[in-house]
């Protein structure tokens, strides 16, 4: 029976939902991903009130997924584990006795990094759902989107509007949301300069576009001709710096900005160098938004000049439910385009290899 919003009638297709599925499983961190055909599917009658089952169309691949596979972050993942946290699919079942669900069976929805938060604690009420004490993280502390069916929660999934493909929406749900929130918090105004180390990557190429939507002037920093073409010719960055060829990035940023320096930097690169340089090339009153998460690097900044220049250093960790809705809606309007390559799930290990070598321009989306 098909459920309607605000009712508890929430199960459909129960006879067509398989018992097992294809999934990419991390048995132990540091080992290769195993593609299994017999991973169990949670059945509709096993769903608790507030839970839903989503049949995935596709899922993005994020550098975070590689860290989960390697287990090289200070907070280890829960293994064995199905990775992934950028899934888009269709709600096929909702737990019985779920009242007031904002989504219904048949809706297209997205699965994000924040798989669950209580929505009632102090952090959740302040819009820091990602810092909820009871948070569950897709593909890190709970099974994620590298599978055909995933269990989620009706109040956490993101409705996907018309006007955007499932493949594009998948990448926006993490990469897009993350940079969009960081740019919102950077304290900039239209016509300000923002430097984007890692601009040609999965997060960075979306940051270029969201920054342009906000009326900012963009300095794209990355390496290689492919990424230069992406940032400058396709995305409309105002200036380009190739870190493989430029000996003094700080001086080059200052030259581009008339000697003043950038108003803000959103560092999506997973290296410590991007952070250290940003503190030096920011102008007085500038803001460094720390987004990329190197496994073991430290942030080294001159305390004297950080204070003397009134530099603000702020961490920005993904985004909340409202950030996700805004980021997806902007992309659905056509103002932000995800540049991605589609690959089958079985190629995940090779994608990880390319991610580790920094060879991927844009994003990779896996078809299910």
Short mmCIF file of C-alpha atoms in Angstrom, two decimals:
data_model
loop_
_atom_site.label_atom_id
_atom_site.label_comp_id
_atom_site.label_asym_id
_atom_site.label_seq_id
_atom_site.Cartn_x
_atom_site.Cartn_y
_atom_site.Cartn_z
CA UNK A 1 0.00 0.00 0.00
CA UNK A 2 1.34 3.42 -0.95
CA UNK A 3 1.84 5.82 1.93
CA UNK A 4 0.97 9.51 1.89
CA UNK A 5 2.84 12.26 3.78
CA UNK A 6 1.65 12.42 7.36
CA UNK A 7 0.37 8.84 7.45
CA UNK A 8 1.76 5.57 8.71
CA UNK A 9 0.99 3.63 5.51
CA UNK A 10 4.49 3.31 4.25
CA UNK A 11 5.36 0.01 2.56
CA UNK A 12 5.56 -0.71 -1.15
CA UNK A 13 7.29 -3.21 -3.41
CA UNK A 14 7.96 -5.58 -0.49
CA UNK A 15 7.65 -8.61 -2.77
CA UNK A 16 10.26 -7.27 -5.19
CA UNK A 17 12.90 -6.34 -2.63
CA UNK A 18 15.62 -9.02 -2.74
CA UNK A 19 17.12 -10.73 0.30
CA UNK A 20 20.70 -10.18 -0.87
CA UNK A 21 22.46 -7.58 -2.99
CA UNK A 22 25.74 -6.46 -4.53
CA UNK A 23 27.92 -4.40 -2.14
CA UNK A 24 31.51 -3.20 -1.76
CA UNK A 25 32.69 -4.30 1.67
CA UNK A 26 35.73 -3.29 3.69
CA UNK A 27 36.48 -6.39 5.78
CA UNK A 28 39.52 -4.79 7.42
CA UNK A 29 41.10 -1.37 7.01
CA UNK A 30 44.10 -1.35 4.72
CA UNK A 31 42.84 -4.31 2.69
CA UNK A 32 41.33 -4.19 -0.79
CA UNK A 33 37.60 -3.66 -1.13
CA UNK A 34 35.62 -6.86 -1.68
CA UNK A 35 32.71 -6.78 -4.15
CA UNK A 36 30.14 -9.25 -2.80
CA UNK A 37 26.91 -10.48 -4.41
CA UNK A 38 25.38 -11.88 -1.23
CA UNK A 39 25.29 -8.93 1.15
CA UNK A 40 21.99 -8.92 3.10
CA UNK A 41 19.23 -6.41 2.39
CA UNK A 42 17.24 -5.05 5.32
CA UNK A 43 13.62 -6.01 4.72
CA UNK A 44 10.64 -3.65 5.09
CA UNK A 45 9.28 -5.52 8.12
CA UNK A 46 12.64 -5.00 9.85
CA UNK A 47 12.46 -1.19 9.60
CA UNK A 48 11.77 0.71 12.81
CA UNK A 49 9.49 3.77 12.95
CA UNK A 50 11.29 6.65 11.28
CA UNK A 51 13.51 4.41 9.17
CA UNK A 52 13.29 3.96 5.41
CA UNK A 53 14.80 1.73 2.75
CA UNK A 54 16.26 3.35 -0.37
CA UNK A 55 16.99 1.53 -3.63
CA UNK A 56 20.03 3.35 -4.98
CA UNK A 57 20.47 4.52 -8.56
CA UNK A 58 24.08 5.60 -8.10
CA UNK A 59 26.64 6.78 -5.58
CA UNK A 60 29.53 9.23 -5.69
CA UNK A 61 33.06 8.44 -4.54
CA UNK A 62 34.74 10.84 -2.13
CA UNK A 63 38.30 11.07 -0.81
CA UNK A 64 36.76 10.38 2.60
CA UNK A 65 35.80 6.92 1.35
CA UNK A 66 39.45 6.25 0.61
CA UNK A 67 40.38 7.28 4.17
CA UNK A 68 37.71 4.90 5.49
CA UNK A 69 39.22 2.09 3.44
CA UNK A 70 42.75 2.86 4.61
CA UNK A 71 41.77 3.58 8.21
CA UNK A 72 44.35 6.39 8.38
CA UNK A 73 42.27 9.06 10.14
CA UNK A 74 42.63 9.66 13.91
CA UNK A 75 39.06 8.37 14.40
CA UNK A 76 38.93 4.83 12.94
CA UNK A 77 35.94 3.54 10.94
CA UNK A 78 33.73 0.67 12.09
CA UNK A 79 34.62 -2.49 10.18
CA UNK A 80 33.48 -4.64 8.50
CA UNK A 81 31.82 -1.83 6.61
CA UNK A 82 30.04 -0.88 3.40
CA UNK A 83 31.57 2.46 2.44
CA UNK A 84 30.11 5.40 0.54
CA UNK A 85 28.04 8.44 1.51
CA UNK A 86 26.81 10.10 -1.69
CA UNK A 87 23.87 7.99 -2.78
CA UNK A 88 20.73 8.89 -4.70
CA UNK A 89 17.81 6.55 -5.14
CA UNK A 90 14.14 5.85 -4.55
CA UNK A 91 12.37 5.26 -1.26
CA UNK A 92 10.91 1.75 -1.49
CA UNK A 93 9.77 1.23 2.11
CA UNK A 94 9.19 3.19 5.31
CA UNK A 95 8.97 1.65 8.77
CA UNK A 96 5.48 0.95 10.11
CA UNK A 97 4.03 3.49 12.53
CA UNK A 98 6.15 6.31 11.08
CA UNK A 99 4.03 9.43 11.49
CA UNK A 100 4.48 12.76 9.68
CA UNK A 101 7.17 11.53 7.30
CA UNK A 102 8.49 14.36 5.07
CA UNK A 103 9.07 11.80 2.28
CA UNK A 104 6.91 9.03 0.85
CA UNK A 105 7.48 5.78 -0.96
CA UNK A 106 8.49 6.50 -4.57
CA UNK A 107 10.27 9.77 -3.78
CA UNK A 108 13.81 10.34 -5.06
CA UNK A 109 16.10 11.13 -2.13
CA UNK A 110 19.78 11.46 -1.28
CA UNK A 111 21.92 9.78 1.38
CA UNK A 112 24.61 12.04 2.89
CA UNK A 113 27.67 11.72 5.16
CA UNK A 114 25.46 12.42 8.17
CA UNK A 115 23.29 9.31 8.11
CA UNK A 116 21.57 10.07 11.42
CA UNK A 117 21.44 12.73 14.11
CA UNK A 118 19.03 13.01 17.00
CA UNK A 119 17.77 16.50 15.92
CA UNK A 120 17.01 17.34 19.57
CA UNK A 121 20.35 17.97 21.31
CA UNK A 122 22.02 21.39 21.66
CA UNK A 123 24.30 20.85 18.65
CA UNK A 124 21.43 19.73 16.42
CA UNK A 125 19.25 22.66 17.45
CA UNK A 126 22.12 25.02 16.57
CA UNK A 127 22.37 23.54 13.08
CA UNK A 128 25.47 21.48 13.89
CA UNK A 129 23.81 18.15 13.22
CA UNK A 130 27.15 16.79 12.04
CA UNK A 131 28.45 17.24 15.61
CA UNK A 132 25.55 15.46 17.32
CA UNK A 133 26.78 13.16 20.10
CA UNK A 134 24.69 10.34 18.61
CA UNK A 135 25.62 10.99 14.98
CA UNK A 136 25.95 8.08 12.55
CA UNK A 137 28.18 8.58 9.53
CA UNK A 138 27.39 6.86 6.22
CA UNK A 139 30.18 4.59 5.09
CA UNK A 140 32.20 5.21 8.24
CA UNK A 141 30.33 4.30 11.42
CA UNK A 142 27.34 2.72 9.67
CA UNK A 143 26.95 1.00 6.31
CA UNK A 144 26.86 3.45 3.44
CA UNK A 145 26.01 3.71 -0.23
CA UNK A 146 28.34 1.26 -1.97
CA UNK A 147 25.41 -1.16 -2.12
CA UNK A 148 22.14 -1.45 -4.01
CA UNK A 149 19.84 -0.89 -1.01
CA UNK A 150 20.56 1.22 2.05
CA UNK A 151 18.61 1.78 5.25
CA UNK A 152 18.23 5.43 6.29
CA UNK A 153 15.94 7.79 8.20
CA UNK A 154 13.00 9.77 6.78
CA UNK A 155 13.97 12.99 8.57
CA UNK A 156 17.58 12.86 7.38
CA UNK A 157 17.38 11.96 3.68
CA UNK A 158 17.46 14.91 1.27
CA UNK A 159 14.60 15.27 -1.25
CA UNK A 160 16.01 15.56 -4.78
CA UNK A 161 14.10 18.06 -6.97
CA UNK A 162 13.49 17.93 -10.69
CA UNK A 163 16.11 19.50 -12.91
CA UNK A 164 19.13 17.53 -11.73
CA UNK A 165 20.24 14.02 -12.59
CA UNK A 166 20.76 11.44 -9.87
CA UNK A 167 24.45 11.26 -10.81
CA UNK A 168 24.96 15.00 -10.39
CA UNK A 169 22.91 15.15 -7.19
CA UNK A 170 25.02 12.38 -5.66
CA UNK A 171 28.18 14.50 -5.74
CA UNK A 172 26.39 17.62 -4.54
CA UNK A 173 25.26 15.74 -1.41
CA UNK A 174 28.80 15.72 -0.04
CA UNK A 175 31.27 17.66 -2.14
CA UNK A 176 28.75 20.38 -3.00
CA UNK A 177 27.26 20.70 0.47
CA UNK A 178 30.69 20.82 2.08
CA UNK A 179 32.09 23.66 -0.03
CA UNK A 180 28.78 25.52 -0.13
CA UNK A 181 28.64 25.69 3.67
CA UNK A 182 32.31 26.70 3.89
CA UNK A 183 31.75 29.55 1.44
CA UNK A 184 28.67 30.67 3.38
CA UNK A 185 30.78 30.89 6.54
CA UNK A 186 33.78 32.61 4.96
CA UNK A 187 32.52 36.13 5.66
CA UNK A 188 32.87 37.33 2.08
CA UNK A 189 30.77 39.77 0.06
CA UNK A 190 30.32 39.96 -3.73
CA UNK A 191 33.48 40.88 -5.66
CA UNK A 192 35.79 39.60 -2.91
CA UNK A 193 38.68 37.35 -3.90
CA UNK A 194 38.58 33.71 -2.75
CA UNK A 195 41.48 31.33 -3.25
CA UNK A 196 40.63 27.67 -3.76
CA UNK A 197 43.54 25.24 -3.33
CA UNK A 198 42.44 21.94 -4.84
CA UNK A 199 40.12 23.72 -7.27
CA UNK A 200 40.21 21.00 -9.92
CA UNK A 201 39.18 18.17 -7.62
CA UNK A 202 35.84 16.74 -6.61
CA UNK A 203 35.14 19.39 -3.97
CA UNK A 204 37.14 22.16 -5.56
CA UNK A 205 35.42 22.23 -8.95
CA UNK A 206 32.09 22.68 -7.19
CA UNK A 207 33.57 25.36 -4.91
CA UNK A 208 34.56 27.36 -8.00
CA UNK A 209 30.95 27.35 -9.18
CA UNK A 210 29.27 28.07 -5.85
CA UNK A 211 31.72 30.92 -5.33
CA UNK A 212 30.74 32.40 -8.71
CA UNK A 213 27.06 32.06 -7.81
CA UNK A 214 27.85 34.13 -4.69
CA UNK A 215 29.48 36.82 -6.83
CA UNK A 216 33.07 36.12 -5.75
CA UNK A 217 36.24 36.37 -7.82
CA UNK A 218 37.99 33.00 -7.86
CA UNK A 219 41.67 32.09 -7.84
CA UNK A 220 41.85 28.39 -8.73
CA UNK A 221 44.95 26.62 -7.41
CA UNK A 222 45.77 23.09 -8.61
CA UNK A 223 48.11 21.21 -10.90
CA UNK A 224 48.03 20.05 -14.52
CA UNK A 225 46.57 21.14 -17.84
CA UNK A 226 43.39 19.06 -17.48
CA UNK A 227 42.49 20.79 -14.24
CA UNK A 228 43.42 24.20 -15.67
CA UNK A 229 40.99 23.68 -18.55
CA UNK A 230 38.29 22.53 -16.16
CA UNK A 231 38.66 25.52 -13.83
CA UNK A 232 39.26 28.27 -16.36
CA UNK A 233 37.57 27.23 -19.61
CA UNK A 234 34.60 25.29 -18.25
CA UNK A 235 33.92 26.72 -14.78
CA UNK A 236 34.86 30.37 -15.22
CA UNK A 237 37.53 30.89 -12.56
CA UNK A 238 39.07 34.36 -12.75
CA UNK A 239 42.68 33.29 -12.30
CA UNK A 240 44.72 30.09 -12.29
CA UNK A 241 47.84 29.06 -10.38
CA UNK A 242 49.55 25.75 -11.17
CA UNK A 243 51.30 24.67 -7.99
CA UNK A 244 53.55 22.32 -9.99
CA UNK A 245 54.99 25.25 -11.94
CA UNK A 246 54.66 28.27 -9.65
CA UNK A 247 57.57 28.58 -7.22
CA UNK A 248 55.96 31.21 -4.97
CA UNK A 249 52.20 30.76 -4.65
CA UNK A 250 51.91 33.44 -1.97
CA UNK A 251 53.47 36.09 -4.21
CA UNK A 252 51.34 35.02 -7.16
CA UNK A 253 48.09 35.31 -5.17
CA UNK A 254 49.13 38.78 -4.04
CA UNK A 255 50.02 39.78 -7.61
CA UNK A 256 46.62 38.67 -8.89
CA UNK A 257 44.84 40.60 -6.15
CA UNK A 258 46.75 43.85 -6.66
CA UNK A 259 49.14 43.23 -3.79
CA UNK A 260 46.45 42.91 -1.12
CA UNK A 261 45.93 39.18 -0.91
CA UNK A 262 42.75 37.10 -1.00
CA UNK A 263 39.78 37.90 1.23
CA UNK A 264 39.21 34.22 1.93
CA UNK A 265 40.62 30.79 1.19
CA UNK A 266 38.65 27.57 1.16
CA UNK A 267 41.21 24.78 1.28
CA UNK A 268 39.86 21.52 -0.10
CA UNK A 269 43.27 20.01 -0.86
CA UNK A 270 44.25 17.15 1.46
CA UNK A 271 47.75 18.51 2.14
CA UNK A 272 49.23 20.73 4.83
CA UNK A 273 50.96 23.03 2.33
CA UNK A 274 47.68 24.52 1.15
CA UNK A 275 46.87 25.64 4.68
CA UNK A 276 50.25 27.14 5.51
CA UNK A 277 50.35 29.17 2.31
CA UNK A 278 46.81 30.43 2.81
CA UNK A 279 47.62 32.13 6.09
CA UNK A 280 50.43 33.98 4.31
CA UNK A 281 48.48 35.14 1.24
CA UNK A 282 45.29 36.24 3.00
CA UNK A 283 44.81 39.98 3.36
CA UNK A 284 44.07 41.68 6.68
CA UNK A 285 40.76 40.46 8.09
CA UNK A 286 40.81 37.42 5.80
CA UNK A 287 39.31 34.03 6.61
CA UNK A 288 40.84 30.59 6.16
CA UNK A 289 38.19 27.90 5.85
CA UNK A 290 39.70 24.50 6.61
CA UNK A 291 37.84 21.79 4.69
CA UNK A 292 40.29 19.19 3.33
CA UNK A 293 41.28 16.55 5.87
CA UNK A 294 44.88 15.33 5.55
CA UNK A 295 45.33 12.17 7.60
CA UNK A 296 48.21 13.30 9.81
CA UNK A 297 49.23 16.82 8.78
CA UNK A 298 49.38 19.76 11.18
CA UNK A 299 48.37 23.36 10.59
CA UNK A 300 51.47 25.53 10.98
CA UNK A 301 50.73 29.25 11.05
CA UNK A 302 52.57 32.26 12.40
CA UNK A 303 50.74 33.24 15.59
CA UNK A 304 52.15 36.77 15.32
CA UNK A 305 50.84 37.43 11.81
CA UNK A 306 47.59 35.56 12.41
CA UNK A 307 46.89 37.99 15.25
CA UNK A 308 48.48 41.04 13.61
CA UNK A 309 46.48 40.58 10.38
CA UNK A 310 43.24 39.66 12.19
CA UNK A 311 43.12 36.35 10.35
CA UNK A 312 40.22 34.02 11.16
CA UNK A 313 40.92 30.28 10.90
CA UNK A 314 37.74 28.23 10.94
CA UNK A 315 37.01 24.56 10.42
CA UNK A 316 33.99 23.64 8.31
CA UNK A 317 32.83 20.05 8.54
CA UNK A 318 30.27 19.07 5.87
CA UNK A 319 26.84 20.67 6.30
CA UNK A 320 23.42 20.28 7.87
CA UNK A 321 20.07 19.35 6.32
CA UNK A 322 19.28 22.92 5.26
CA UNK A 323 22.71 23.37 3.66
CA UNK A 324 22.06 20.20 1.66
CA UNK A 325 18.67 21.38 0.42
CA UNK A 326 20.08 24.77 -0.61
CA UNK A 327 23.12 23.28 -2.36
CA UNK A 328 21.02 20.75 -4.30
CA UNK A 329 18.44 23.37 -5.30
CA UNK A 330 21.15 25.70 -6.65
CA UNK A 331 22.57 22.86 -8.72
CA UNK A 332 19.09 21.88 -9.93
CA UNK A 333 18.59 25.47 -11.13
CA UNK A 334 21.45 24.98 -13.57
CA UNK A 335 23.91 27.39 -11.94
CA UNK A 336 26.23 24.62 -10.73
CA UNK A 337 27.19 21.64 -12.86
CA UNK A 338 28.89 18.50 -11.59
CA UNK A 339 31.65 17.22 -13.85
CA UNK A 340 31.79 13.49 -13.30
CA UNK A 341 32.76 10.19 -14.86
CA UNK A 342 30.48 7.17 -14.48
CA UNK A 343 31.97 3.78 -13.63
CA UNK A 344 30.51 0.49 -12.42
CA UNK A 345 30.75 -0.45 -8.75
CA UNK A 346 33.28 -3.18 -9.52
CA UNK A 347 35.89 -0.52 -10.44
CA UNK A 348 35.89 1.06 -6.97
CA UNK A 349 39.38 -0.20 -6.07
CA UNK A 350 40.85 1.36 -9.22
CA UNK A 351 39.05 4.63 -8.43
CA UNK A 352 40.70 4.58 -5.00
CA UNK A 353 44.09 4.18 -6.65
CA UNK A 354 43.49 7.21 -8.87
CA UNK A 355 42.20 9.25 -5.94
CA UNK A 356 45.32 8.48 -3.95
CA UNK A 357 47.49 9.66 -6.85
CA UNK A 358 45.45 12.86 -7.37
CA UNK A 359 44.65 11.84 -10.95
CA UNK A 360 40.89 12.46 -10.92
CA UNK A 361 39.53 15.76 -12.24
CA UNK A 362 36.00 16.41 -11.08
CA UNK A 363 34.08 13.49 -9.58
CA UNK A 364 33.52 9.76 -10.09
CA UNK A 365 30.01 8.32 -9.76
CA UNK A 366 29.38 4.59 -9.50
CA UNK A 367 26.34 3.03 -11.15
CA UNK A 368 24.55 0.35 -9.19
#
